[in-house]
CSV table of C-alpha atoms in Angstrom, one decimal:
chain,number,residue,atom,x,y,z
V,860,UNK,CA,-15.3,7.4,2.4
V,861,UNK,CA,-16.6,11.1,2.2
V,862,UNK,CA,-14.0,13.7,1.2
V,863,UNK,CA,-15.5,16.9,2.8
V,864,UNK,CA,-14.6,19.4,5.5
V,865,UNK,CA,-13.6,18.4,9.2
V,866,UNK,CA,-13.5,14.7,8.9
V,867,UNK,CA,-12.9,12.9,12.1
V,868,UNK,CA,-10.1,10.3,13.2
V,869,UNK,CA,-9.8,8.6,16.5
V,870,UNK,CA,-6.6,7.1,17.4
V,871,UNK,CA,-5.5,4.9,20.2
V,872,UNK,CA,-2.0,5.4,21.6
V,873,UNK,CA,-2.1,8.9,20.4
V,874,UNK,CA,0.1,10.2,23.2
V,875,UNK,CA,3.5,9.2,21.6
V,876,UNK,CA,5.4,7.6,18.8
V,877,UNK,CA,3.2,6.4,15.8
V,878,UNK,CA,-0.2,7.5,17.1
V,879,UNK,CA,1.2,10.9,17.9
V,880,UNK,CA,2.8,11.4,14.5
V,881,UNK,CA,-0.4,10.3,12.9
V,882,UNK,CA,-2.6,12.5,15.0
V,883,UNK,CA,-0.3,15.4,13.9
V,884,UNK,CA,-0.5,14.7,10.4
V,885,UNK,CA,-4.2,14.2,10.2
V,886,UNK,CA,-4.6,17.6,12.2
V,887,UNK,CA,-2.3,19.5,9.8
V,888,UNK,CA,-4.5,18.0,7.0
V,889,UNK,CA,-7.5,19.5,8.6
V,890,UNK,CA,-9.0,16.5,10.3
V,891,UNK,CA,-10.7,16.5,13.7
V,892,UNK,CA,-8.6,14.5,15.8
V,893,UNK,CA,-9.4,12.4,19.0
V,894,UNK,CA,-6.9,10.4,21.0
V,895,UNK,CA,-7.5,7.6,23.5
V,896,UNK,CA,-4.4,6.9,25.6
V,897,UNK,CA,-3.5,6.3,29.2
V,898,UNK,CA,-1.6,9.8,29.0
V,899,UNK,CA,-2.9,13.1,27.4
V,900,UNK,CA,-2.4,13.4,23.7
V,901,UNK,CA,-1.9,16.6,21.4
V,902,UNK,CA,-5.3,16.1,19.8
V,903,UNK,CA,-8.6,18.2,19.5
V,904,UNK,CA,-10.2,15.6,22.0
V,905,UNK,CA,-7.8,14.0,24.3
V,906,UNK,CA,-9.4,11.1,26.4
V,907,UNK,CA,-7.9,9.0,29.1
V,908,UNK,CA,-8.5,5.5,28.4
V,909,UNK,CA,-7.1,2.1,28.9
V,910,UNK,CA,-7.8,0.3,25.5
V,911,UNK,CA,-7.9,-3.2,27.7
V,912,UNK,CA,-11.1,-2.1,29.1
V,913,UNK,CA,-13.8,-2.6,26.5
V,914,UNK,CA,-16.6,-0.5,28.5
V,915,UNK,CA,-14.2,2.4,29.0
V,916,UNK,CA,-13.4,2.0,25.1
V,917,UNK,CA,-16.9,2.0,24.0
V,918,UNK,CA,-17.7,5.1,26.4
V,919,UNK,CA,-14.9,7.0,25.0
V,920,UNK,CA,-15.7,6.3,21.3
V,921,UNK,CA,-19.5,7.1,22.1
V,922,UNK,CA,-18.2,10.5,23.4
V,923,UNK,CA,-16.0,11.1,20.3
V,924,UNK,CA,-19.0,10.4,18.0
V,925,UNK,CA,-21.1,12.7,20.1
V,926,UNK,CA,-18.7,15.4,20.2
V,927,UNK,CA,-17.7,15.5,16.4
V,928,UNK,CA,-20.9,14.1,15.1
V,929,UNK,CA,-19.4,10.9,13.8
V,930,UNK,CA,-16.0,9.0,13.2
V,931,UNK,CA,-14.4,8.6,9.6
V,932,UNK,CA,-11.4,6.9,10.6
V,933,UNK,CA,-10.1,4.9,13.5
V,934,UNK,CA,-6.3,4.0,14.0
V,935,UNK,CA,-5.3,1.5,16.6
V,936,UNK,CA,-1.9,2.4,17.6
V,937,UNK,CA,-2.0,1.4,21.2
V,938,UNK,CA,0.8,-0.8,22.3
V,939,UNK,CA,4.1,-1.3,24.0
V,940,UNK,CA,7.1,-3.4,23.5
V,941,UNK,CA,9.5,-5.8,25.6
V,942,UNK,CA,12.7,-7.2,24.0
V,943,UNK,CA,15.3,-9.7,25.2
V,944,UNK,CA,13.2,-12.3,26.9
V,945,UNK,CA,13.7,-15.9,25.9
V,946,UNK,CA,10.5,-17.8,24.9
V,947,UNK,CA,11.0,-20.0,28.0
V,948,UNK,CA,11.2,-17.0,30.3
V,949,UNK,CA,7.9,-15.1,29.2
V,950,UNK,CA,5.7,-15.1,32.2
V,951,UNK,CA,2.0,-15.7,32.0
V,952,UNK,CA,1.4,-12.1,33.1
V,953,UNK,CA,3.5,-10.6,30.2
V,954,UNK,CA,2.0,-12.8,27.4
V,955,UNK,CA,-1.5,-11.9,28.8
V,956,UNK,CA,-0.8,-8.3,29.0
V,957,UNK,CA,0.7,-8.0,25.6
V,958,UNK,CA,-2.3,-9.9,24.2
V,959,UNK,CA,-4.8,-7.5,26.2
V,960,UNK,CA,-3.2,-4.4,25.0
V,961,UNK,CA,-2.4,-5.1,21.3
V,962,UNK,CA,-5.0,-7.5,20.4
V,963,UNK,CA,-7.6,-6.5,22.9
V,964,UNK,CA,-7.2,-2.9,22.4
V,965,UNK,CA,-7.9,-3.5,18.8
V,966,UNK,CA,-10.7,-5.6,19.3
V,967,UNK,CA,-12.2,-3.3,21.8
V,968,UNK,CA,-11.9,-0.3,19.4
V,969,UNK,CA,-13.2,-2.1,16.4
V,970,UNK,CA,-16.2,-3.1,18.4
V,971,UNK,CA,-16.9,0.4,19.6
V,972,UNK,CA,-16.2,2.3,16.3
V,973,UNK,CA,-17.8,-0.3,13.6
V,974,UNK,CA,-21.4,0.4,14.8
V,975,UNK,CA,-21.0,4.1,14.3
V,976,UNK,CA,-19.4,3.5,10.9
V,977,UNK,CA,-22.0,1.1,9.9
V,978,UNK,CA,-24.8,3.3,10.9
V,979,UNK,CA,-23.4,5.9,8.6
V,980,UNK,CA,-22.3,3.5,5.8
V,981,UNK,CA,-18.9,5.2,6.0
V,982,UNK,CA,-15.5,4.7,7.5
V,983,UNK,CA,-12.1,3.0,7.7
V,984,UNK,CA,-10.0,1.4,10.3
V,985,UNK,CA,-6.3,0.9,10.1
V,986,UNK,CA,-4.8,-1.2,12.6
V,987,UNK,CA,-0.8,-0.8,13.5
V,988,UNK,CA,0.6,-4.3,13.5
V,989,UNK,CA,4.6,-4.9,13.1
V,990,UNK,CA,7.0,-6.2,10.2
V,991,UNK,CA,8.0,-8.6,12.9
V,992,UNK,CA,4.7,-10.3,12.7
V,993,UNK,CA,5.2,-10.8,9.0
V,994,UNK,CA,8.7,-12.1,9.1
V,995,UNK,CA,9.2,-13.4,12.7
V,996,UNK,CA,11.6,-12.2,15.4
V,997,UNK,CA,13.4,-13.5,18.5
V,998,UNK,CA,13.5,-12.5,22.2
V,999,UNK,CA,9.9,-10.8,21.8
V,1000,UNK,CA,7.6,-13.7,21.0
V,1001,UNK,CA,4.7,-12.5,23.1
V,1002,UNK,CA,4.8,-9.0,21.0
V,1003,UNK,CA,5.0,-10.9,17.8
V,1004,UNK,CA,2.2,-13.2,18.5
V,1005,UNK,CA,0.0,-10.3,19.6
V,1006,UNK,CA,0.9,-8.1,16.5
V,1007,UNK,CA,0.3,-11.3,14.4
V,1008,UNK,CA,-3.1,-11.7,15.9
V,1009,UNK,CA,-4.1,-8.3,14.7
V,1010,UNK,CA,-3.4,-9.4,11.2
V,1011,UNK,CA,-5.7,-12.2,11.3
V,1012,UNK,CA,-8.4,-10.1,13.1
V,1013,UNK,CA,-8.3,-7.3,10.6
V,1014,UNK,CA,-8.2,-9.4,7.5
V,1015,UNK,CA,-11.3,-11.5,9.0
V,1016,UNK,CA,-13.1,-8.3,9.7
V,1017,UNK,CA,-12.3,-7.0,6.3
V,1018,UNK,CA,-13.7,-10.2,4.6
V,1019,UNK,CA,-16.8,-10.0,7.0
V,1020,UNK,CA,-17.5,-6.4,6.2
V,1021,UNK,CA,-16.1,-6.5,2.4
V,1022,UNK,CA,-19.7,-5.9,1.0
V,1023,UNK,CA,-20.3,-2.8,3.1
V,1024,UNK,CA,-18.3,0.7,2.5
V,1025,UNK,CA,-16.1,0.1,5.6
V,1026,UNK,CA,-12.7,-0.7,4.9
V,1027,UNK,CA,-10.1,-2.3,7.2
V,1028,UNK,CA,-6.5,-2.7,6.6
V,1029,UNK,CA,-3.1,-3.1,8.4
V,1030,UNK,CA,0.0,-0.9,8.3
V,1031,UNK,CA,3.0,-3.1,9.5
V,1032,UNK,CA,5.8,-0.8,10.4
V,1033,UNK,CA,9.4,-1.5,10.1
V,1034,UNK,CA,11.7,-0.8,13.4
V,1035,UNK,CA,10.6,2.8,13.8
V,1036,UNK,CA,12.2,5.4,15.7
V,1037,UNK,CA,10.0,6.0,18.6
V,1038,UNK,CA,10.2,5.9,22.4
V,1039,UNK,CA,9.1,2.2,22.3
V,1040,UNK,CA,12.8,1.5,21.2
V,1041,UNK,CA,14.8,2.0,24.3
V,1042,UNK,CA,18.3,3.6,23.6
V,1043,UNK,CA,19.8,0.3,23.9
V,1044,UNK,CA,17.6,-1.5,21.8
V,1045,UNK,CA,18.9,-4.1,19.6
V,1046,UNK,CA,17.0,-2.4,16.8
V,1047,UNK,CA,19.2,0.5,17.2
V,1048,UNK,CA,22.4,-1.1,16.9
V,1049,UNK,CA,24.5,0.0,14.0
V,1050,UNK,CA,25.1,-3.8,13.0
V,1051,UNK,CA,21.5,-4.3,12.7
V,1052,UNK,CA,20.8,-1.1,10.8
V,1053,UNK,CA,23.5,-1.9,8.4
V,1054,UNK,CA,21.3,-5.1,7.3
V,1055,UNK,CA,18.3,-2.8,6.3
V,1056,UNK,CA,18.3,-2.2,2.6
V,1057,UNK,CA,17.5,1.4,3.6
V,1058,UNK,CA,20.1,1.3,6.5
V,1059,UNK,CA,18.1,3.3,8.9
V,1060,UNK,CA,15.1,3.2,11.2
V,1061,UNK,CA,11.6,4.2,9.9
V,1062,UNK,CA,10.5,7.5,10.9
V,1063,UNK,CA,6.9,7.9,12.7
V,1064,UNK,CA,6.1,10.5,10.0
V,1065,UNK,CA,6.5,7.7,7.4
V,1066,UNK,CA,4.1,5.5,9.1
V,1067,UNK,CA,1.5,8.2,9.5
V,1068,UNK,CA,1.9,9.1,5.8
V,1069,UNK,CA,0.9,5.5,4.9
V,1070,UNK,CA,-2.2,5.6,7.3
V,1071,UNK,CA,-3.3,8.9,5.8
V,1072,UNK,CA,-2.9,7.4,2.3
V,1073,UNK,CA,-5.1,4.4,3.3
V,1074,UNK,CA,-7.5,6.7,5.1
V,1075,UNK,CA,-7.9,9.1,2.0
V,1076,UNK,CA,-7.3,7.1,-1.1
V,1077,UNK,CA,-7.2,3.6,-0.1
V,1078,UNK,CA,-10.9,2.5,-1.1
V,1079,UNK,CA,-9.7,-0.3,-3.0
V,1080,UNK,CA,-7.7,-2.0,0.0
V,1081,UNK,CA,-9.5,-4.5,1.8
V,1082,UNK,CA,-7.7,-6.6,4.5
V,1083,UNK,CA,-4.5,-5.7,3.0
V,1084,UNK,CA,-1.2,-4.9,4.8
V,1085,UNK,CA,0.9,-2.0,3.8
V,1086,UNK,CA,4.5,-2.4,5.4
V,1087,UNK,CA,6.9,0.6,5.1
V,1088,UNK,CA,9.8,-1.2,6.7
V,1089,UNK,CA,13.0,0.0,5.1
V,1090,UNK,CA,13.1,-3.4,3.6
V,1091,UNK,CA,13.3,-5.3,6.7
V,1092,UNK,CA,10.7,-7.6,5.3
V,1093,UNK,CA,10.2,-8.1,1.4
K,1452,UNK,CA,15.5,13.3,-6.5
K,1453,UNK,CA,16.7,16.3,-8.2
K,1454,UNK,CA,17.0,19.6,-6.5
K,1455,UNK,CA,14.1,21.7,-5.4
K,1456,UNK,CA,14.9,24.5,-8.0
K,1457,UNK,CA,13.7,22.0,-10.7
K,1458,UNK,CA,10.6,19.6,-10.9
K,1459,UNK,CA,11.4,15.9,-10.4
K,1460,UNK,CA,10.9,14.0,-13.8
K,1461,UNK,CA,8.7,11.0,-13.9
K,1462,UNK,CA,8.5,8.5,-17.1
K,1463,UNK,CA,5.2,6.7,-17.5
K,1464,UNK,CA,5.1,4.0,-20.2
K,1465,UNK,CA,2.0,2.8,-21.6
K,1466,UNK,CA,0.6,6.2,-21.1
K,1467,UNK,CA,-1.6,6.6,-24.1
K,1468,UNK,CA,-4.9,5.1,-22.4
K,1469,UNK,CA,-6.1,3.7,-19.3
K,1470,UNK,CA,-3.9,3.4,-16.1
K,1471,UNK,CA,-0.9,4.9,-17.5
K,1472,UNK,CA,-2.8,7.9,-18.8
K,1473,UNK,CA,-4.6,8.4,-15.4
K,1474,UNK,CA,-1.1,8.0,-13.8
K,1475,UNK,CA,0.5,10.6,-15.9
K,1476,UNK,CA,-2.3,13.2,-15.2
K,1477,UNK,CA,-2.0,12.4,-11.5
K,1478,UNK,CA,1.9,12.8,-11.3
K,1479,UNK,CA,1.7,16.0,-13.2
K,1480,UNK,CA,-1.1,17.3,-10.7
K,1481,UNK,CA,1.4,16.3,-7.9
K,1482,UNK,CA,4.2,18.4,-9.4
K,1483,UNK,CA,6.2,16.1,-11.5
K,1484,UNK,CA,7.5,17.1,-14.8
K,1485,UNK,CA,6.0,13.9,-16.8
K,1486,UNK,CA,7.3,12.2,-19.9
K,1487,UNK,CA,4.8,9.8,-21.4
K,1488,UNK,CA,5.8,7.0,-23.6
K,1489,UNK,CA,3.5,4.3,-25.5
K,1490,UNK,CA,4.3,1.9,-28.2
K,1491,UNK,CA,1.5,3.5,-30.4
K,1492,UNK,CA,1.9,6.9,-31.9
K,1493,UNK,CA,-1.5,7.7,-32.9
K,1494,UNK,CA,-1.6,11.4,-31.5
K,1495,UNK,CA,-3.1,10.6,-28.2
K,1496,UNK,CA,0.3,10.6,-26.5
K,1497,UNK,CA,1.0,14.1,-28.0
K,1498,UNK,CA,-2.6,15.2,-26.6
K,1499,UNK,CA,-1.7,13.9,-23.3
K,1500,UNK,CA,1.6,15.6,-23.3
K,1501,UNK,CA,0.1,18.8,-24.3
K,1502,UNK,CA,-2.7,18.6,-21.7
K,1503,UNK,CA,-0.1,18.2,-18.9
K,1504,UNK,CA,2.7,20.2,-20.1
K,1505,UNK,CA,4.8,17.1,-20.4
K,1506,UNK,CA,6.9,15.5,-23.2
K,1507,UNK,CA,5.8,12.9,-25.4
K,1508,UNK,CA,8.4,10.0,-26.1
K,1509,UNK,CA,6.7,7.5,-28.4
K,1510,UNK,CA,7.9,4.1,-29.4
K,1511,UNK,CA,10.7,1.8,-28.0
K,1512,UNK,CA,12.7,4.1,-25.8
K,1513,UNK,CA,14.3,1.7,-23.7
K,1514,UNK,CA,17.8,2.5,-25.3
K,1515,UNK,CA,17.3,6.2,-25.4
K,1516,UNK,CA,16.1,7.5,-22.2
K,1517,UNK,CA,17.5,8.8,-19.0
K,1518,UNK,CA,17.6,11.8,-16.7
K,1519,UNK,CA,14.5,10.3,-14.8
K,1520,UNK,CA,13.6,10.4,-11.2
K,1521,UNK,CA,10.8,8.3,-11.1
K,1522,UNK,CA,10.0,5.4,-13.6
K,1523,UNK,CA,6.4,4.1,-13.7
K,1524,UNK,CA,6.7,0.9,-15.8
K,1525,UNK,CA,3.2,0.4,-16.8
K,1526,UNK,CA,3.3,-0.9,-20.5
K,1527,UNK,CA,1.7,-4.4,-20.8
K,1528,UNK,CA,0.2,-7.0,-23.0
K,1529,UNK,CA,-2.1,-9.6,-22.4
K,1530,UNK,CA,-3.3,-12.7,-24.5
K,1531,UNK,CA,-5.4,-15.3,-22.8
K,1532,UNK,CA,-5.3,-18.8,-23.9
K,1533,UNK,CA,-4.8,-22.3,-22.7
K,1534,UNK,CA,-1.4,-23.2,-21.8
K,1535,UNK,CA,-1.1,-26.3,-23.9
K,1536,UNK,CA,-2.7,-24.9,-26.9
K,1537,UNK,CA,-1.5,-21.3,-27.2
K,1538,UNK,CA,1.0,-20.3,-29.7
K,1539,UNK,CA,4.6,-20.3,-27.9
K,1540,UNK,CA,5.2,-16.9,-29.7
K,1541,UNK,CA,2.0,-15.5,-28.5
K,1542,UNK,CA,3.0,-16.7,-25.0
K,1543,UNK,CA,6.6,-15.5,-24.7
K,1544,UNK,CA,5.8,-12.1,-26.4
K,1545,UNK,CA,3.9,-11.3,-23.2
K,1546,UNK,CA,7.0,-12.1,-21.4
K,1547,UNK,CA,9.0,-9.8,-23.5
K,1548,UNK,CA,6.7,-6.9,-23.3
K,1549,UNK,CA,5.6,-7.3,-19.5
K,1550,UNK,CA,9.1,-8.3,-18.0
K,1551,UNK,CA,12.0,-8.1,-20.4
K,1552,UNK,CA,11.1,-4.7,-21.8
K,1553,UNK,CA,10.7,-3.1,-18.4
K,1554,UNK,CA,14.1,-4.6,-17.5
K,1555,UNK,CA,15.9,-2.8,-20.2
K,1556,UNK,CA,14.2,0.4,-19.4
K,1557,UNK,CA,15.1,0.0,-15.8
K,1558,UNK,CA,18.8,-0.5,-16.8
K,1559,UNK,CA,18.5,2.7,-18.8
K,1560,UNK,CA,17.4,4.9,-15.8
K,1561,UNK,CA,19.2,3.6,-12.9
K,1562,UNK,CA,22.5,5.3,-13.8
K,1563,UNK,CA,21.0,8.7,-13.7
K,1564,UNK,CA,19.1,7.9,-10.4
K,1565,UNK,CA,22.5,6.8,-8.8
K,1566,UNK,CA,24.3,10.0,-9.8
K,1567,UNK,CA,21.3,12.0,-8.6
K,1568,UNK,CA,21.5,10.2,-5.2
K,1569,UNK,CA,18.1,8.6,-5.5
K,1570,UNK,CA,14.8,7.8,-7.4
K,1571,UNK,CA,11.7,5.9,-7.5
K,1572,UNK,CA,10.8,2.7,-9.6
K,1573,UNK,CA,7.0,1.6,-9.7
K,1574,UNK,CA,6.4,-1.6,-11.4
K,1575,UNK,CA,2.8,-2.0,-12.5
K,1576,UNK,CA,2.1,-5.9,-12.0
K,1577,UNK,CA,-1.1,-7.6,-11.6
K,1578,UNK,CA,-3.2,-9.5,-8.8
K,1579,UNK,CA,-2.9,-12.4,-11.2
K,1580,UNK,CA,1.0,-12.2,-10.9
K,1581,UNK,CA,0.2,-12.9,-7.0
K,1582,UNK,CA,-2.4,-15.6,-7.3
K,1583,UNK,CA,-2.4,-16.8,-10.9
K,1584,UNK,CA,-5.3,-17.3,-13.1
K,1585,UNK,CA,-6.5,-20.0,-15.6
K,1586,UNK,CA,-5.7,-19.5,-19.2
K,1587,UNK,CA,-3.3,-16.6,-18.3
K,1588,UNK,CA,-0.1,-18.4,-17.7
K,1589,UNK,CA,2.2,-16.0,-19.7
K,1590,UNK,CA,0.5,-13.1,-18.3
K,1591,UNK,CA,0.7,-14.5,-14.7
K,1592,UNK,CA,4.3,-15.5,-15.1
K,1593,UNK,CA,5.4,-12.2,-16.4
K,1594,UNK,CA,3.5,-10.4,-13.7
K,1595,UNK,CA,5.1,-12.6,-11.0
K,1596,UNK,CA,8.5,-12.1,-12.6
K,1597,UNK,CA,7.8,-8.2,-12.3
K,1598,UNK,CA,7.0,-8.6,-8.6
K,1599,UNK,CA,10.2,-10.6,-7.9
K,1600,UNK,CA,12.1,-8.0,-9.9
K,1601,UNK,CA,10.6,-5.2,-7.6
K,1602,UNK,CA,11.8,-7.1,-4.7
K,1603,UNK,CA,15.3,-7.8,-6.0
K,1604,UNK,CA,15.7,-4.3,-7.2
K,1605,UNK,CA,14.3,-3.0,-3.9
K,1606,UNK,CA,17.2,-5.1,-2.0
K,1607,UNK,CA,19.8,-3.9,-4.5
K,1608,UNK,CA,19.1,-0.3,-5.0
K,1609,UNK,CA,17.7,0.9,-1.8
K,1610,UNK,CA,21.2,1.3,-0.3
K,1611,UNK,CA,21.8,4.0,-3.1
K,1612,UNK,CA,18.4,5.7,-2.4
K,1613,UNK,CA,16.5,4.1,-5.4
K,1614,UNK,CA,13.2,2.9,-3.7
K,1615,UNK,CA,11.6,0.0,-6.2
K,1616,UNK,CA,8.2,-1.3,-5.4
K,1617,UNK,CA,5.3,-2.9,-7.3
K,1618,UNK,CA,1.5,-2.5,-7.4
K,1619,UNK,CA,-0.6,-5.4,-8.4
K,1620,UNK,CA,-4.1,-4.4,-9.0
K,1621,UNK,CA,-6.9,-6.6,-10.0
K,1622,UNK,CA,-9.8,-5.6,-11.8
K,1623,UNK,CA,-9.9,-2.0,-12.9
K,1624,UNK,CA,-12.6,0.0,-15.1
K,1625,UNK,CA,-10.7,0.9,-18.4
K,1626,UNK,CA,-11.3,0.7,-21.9
K,1627,UNK,CA,-9.8,-2.9,-21.9
K,1628,UNK,CA,-13.3,-3.9,-20.3
K,1629,UNK,CA,-15.0,-2.9,-23.6
K,1630,UNK,CA,-12.5,-5.5,-25.5
K,1631,UNK,CA,-13.2,-8.2,-22.9
K,1632,UNK,CA,-17.0,-7.3,-23.2
K,1633,UNK,CA,-16.8,-7.7,-27.0
K,1634,UNK,CA,-14.9,-11.0,-26.7
K,1635,UNK,CA,-17.6,-12.3,-24.5
K,1636,UNK,CA,-20.3,-11.0,-26.7
K,1637,UNK,CA,-21.9,-8.9,-24.0
K,1638,UNK,CA,-22.5,-5.2,-23.1
K,1639,UNK,CA,-19.8,-3.3,-21.2
K,1640,UNK,CA,-22.1,-3.0,-18.3
K,1641,UNK,CA,-22.8,-6.7,-18.3
K,1642,UNK,CA,-18.8,-7.0,-18.1
K,1643,UNK,CA,-18.6,-4.6,-15.3
K,1644,UNK,CA,-21.1,-6.7,-13.4
K,1645,UNK,CA,-19.2,-10.0,-14.1
K,1646,UNK,CA,-16.2,-8.4,-12.7
K,1647,UNK,CA,-17.9,-7.1,-9.7
K,1648,UNK,CA,-19.1,-10.4,-8.8
K,1649,UNK,CA,-15.4,-11.7,-8.5
K,1650,UNK,CA,-14.6,-8.8,-6.1
K,1651,UNK,CA,-15.1,-9.2,-2.4
K,1652,UNK,CA,-16.1,-5.4,-2.1
K,1653,UNK,CA,-18.0,-5.5,-5.3
K,1654,UNK,CA,-16.3,-2.5,-6.6
K,1655,UNK,CA,-14.0,-2.2,-9.8
K,1656,UNK,CA,-10.9,0.0,-9.2
K,1657,UNK,CA,-10.8,3.4,-11.1
K,1658,UNK,CA,-7.7,4.3,-12.8
K,1659,UNK,CA,-7.7,7.1,-10.3
K,1660,UNK,CA,-7.5,4.7,-7.6
K,1661,UNK,CA,-4.2,2.9,-9.2
K,1662,UNK,CA,-2.7,6.5,-10.0
K,1663,UNK,CA,-3.2,7.3,-6.5
K,1664,UNK,CA,-1.1,4.2,-5.5
K,1665,UNK,CA,1.6,5.3,-7.9
K,1666,UNK,CA,1.7,8.9,-6.6
K,1667,UNK,CA,2.0,7.4,-3.0
K,1668,UNK,CA,4.7,5.3,-3.9
K,1669,UNK,CA,6.6,8.2,-6.0
K,1670,UNK,CA,5.9,10.8,-3.6
K,1671,UNK,CA,7.2,11.9,-0.1
K,1672,UNK,CA,4.9,9.4,1.8
K,1673,UNK,CA,6.4,6.3,0.0
K,1674,UNK,CA,10.0,7.1,1.4
K,1675,UNK,CA,10.1,3.7,3.6
K,1676,UNK,CA,8.9,1.2,1.1
K,1677,UNK,CA,11.3,-1.0,-0.4
K,1678,UNK,CA,10.4,-4.1,-2.6
K,1679,UNK,CA,6.8,-4.1,-1.4
K,1680,UNK,CA,3.8,-5.1,-3.6
K,1681,UNK,CA,0.7,-3.1,-3.0
K,1682,UNK,CA,-2.6,-4.5,-3.8
K,1683,UNK,CA,-5.7,-2.3,-4.3
K,1684,UNK,CA,-7.7,-4.9,-5.5
K,1685,UNK,CA,-11.0,-4.9,-3.5
K,1686,UNK,CA,-10.0,-8.1,-1.6
K,1687,UNK,CA,-9.3,-10.2,-4.6
K,1688,UNK,CA,-5.8,-11.4,-3.6
K,1689,UNK,CA,-6.4,-11.0,0.2
K,1690,UNK,CA,-6.5,-14.8,0.6
K,1691,UNK,CA,-2.7,-15.7,-0.4
K,1692,UNK,CA,0.3,-17.3,0.8
């Protein structure tokens, strides 16, 4: 990865939560930031984009590359969360939607961004998975399966591109204090937090810092999973 | 961590050369006051301490040293050999250096970290501790023990603000490669090329790559990492259980 002025990062899901924190950190470090989200993001280039639409993602990514002259890093943070649904009650629609956004969004972003990176023989992709995909969970099976699929996808892409300068890795956050966790979420309950070695939720800036480390000093990670998770999965 | 009116103190073992040396340089650059330790006392340690405005503490320090905010347990020994024919003393010495030695040092630094309200422990393990390697059973066992120690310490000490994690590198471009090359009767460049062929990315890690991983875990960005095993090995250990 080149270390020069004005490197470019594109972030899906940049409008809130982990995506927003990541955009903010990279921006503070002098990167040009581009955000793909359904809603506007606080980035240098905010593009309205549905990550489940492959053509729309391709178009948005091409626009970022044109605007900034290339893409050095891509972070796939687009996603949403549903909890409290028994395995037998997950509808086909709920299952498909979760897969389309979380796995499909990652696939579409990789498909759009990798040709640019390969053409420049430089670049890194960091996908946001979840510690739930490492250790399993309950009442959110479709979310866990989708986040797990991202692990397999990125590890395989990393294997496929290992001989190139492109690096692909995963950050698997622990339960993180973002709007994805509703005020009454079970992950916010004191009884649950007491089970974590750190005894607290992870902060979005801690995830952003991990992404930034991988993007700037992580050349030796190839298909790896870094999990800042407060000790939820060890 | 100690208050903002004074620098946090890091102790790096095995710092006379290679990975420990680079880690000391990096932590000093990141603002830590660095104490450097190595079992050898041939002047390199003093030179390094002078270079970074740090403190040299040679020899076996386990019983003497506290007042540390970040411990980087890096000292290690490796003696390859067939499991069935290797001298048991050679086998167990690696466990003593790589695992038991760090255990005693951790016991020495934890009380201060507790009193200070927090700290970081970074254990330098090895990719071979994750996936094993032929003719390196003692090394793999000791490094695997170190990984498990990081996990146990992580669980036990995180409630006290002490974050313990491990780094498990694979092949690193250090002076050790010269030793390997001599053993194999080939040039250093030929040795490098042999190792590159074992790495999916075809790149040996530099000592700076590993020092950067230590700096990340020791610094503000590593504040949610508990009992994790970072593996900057270019893909060597990717396919693992």
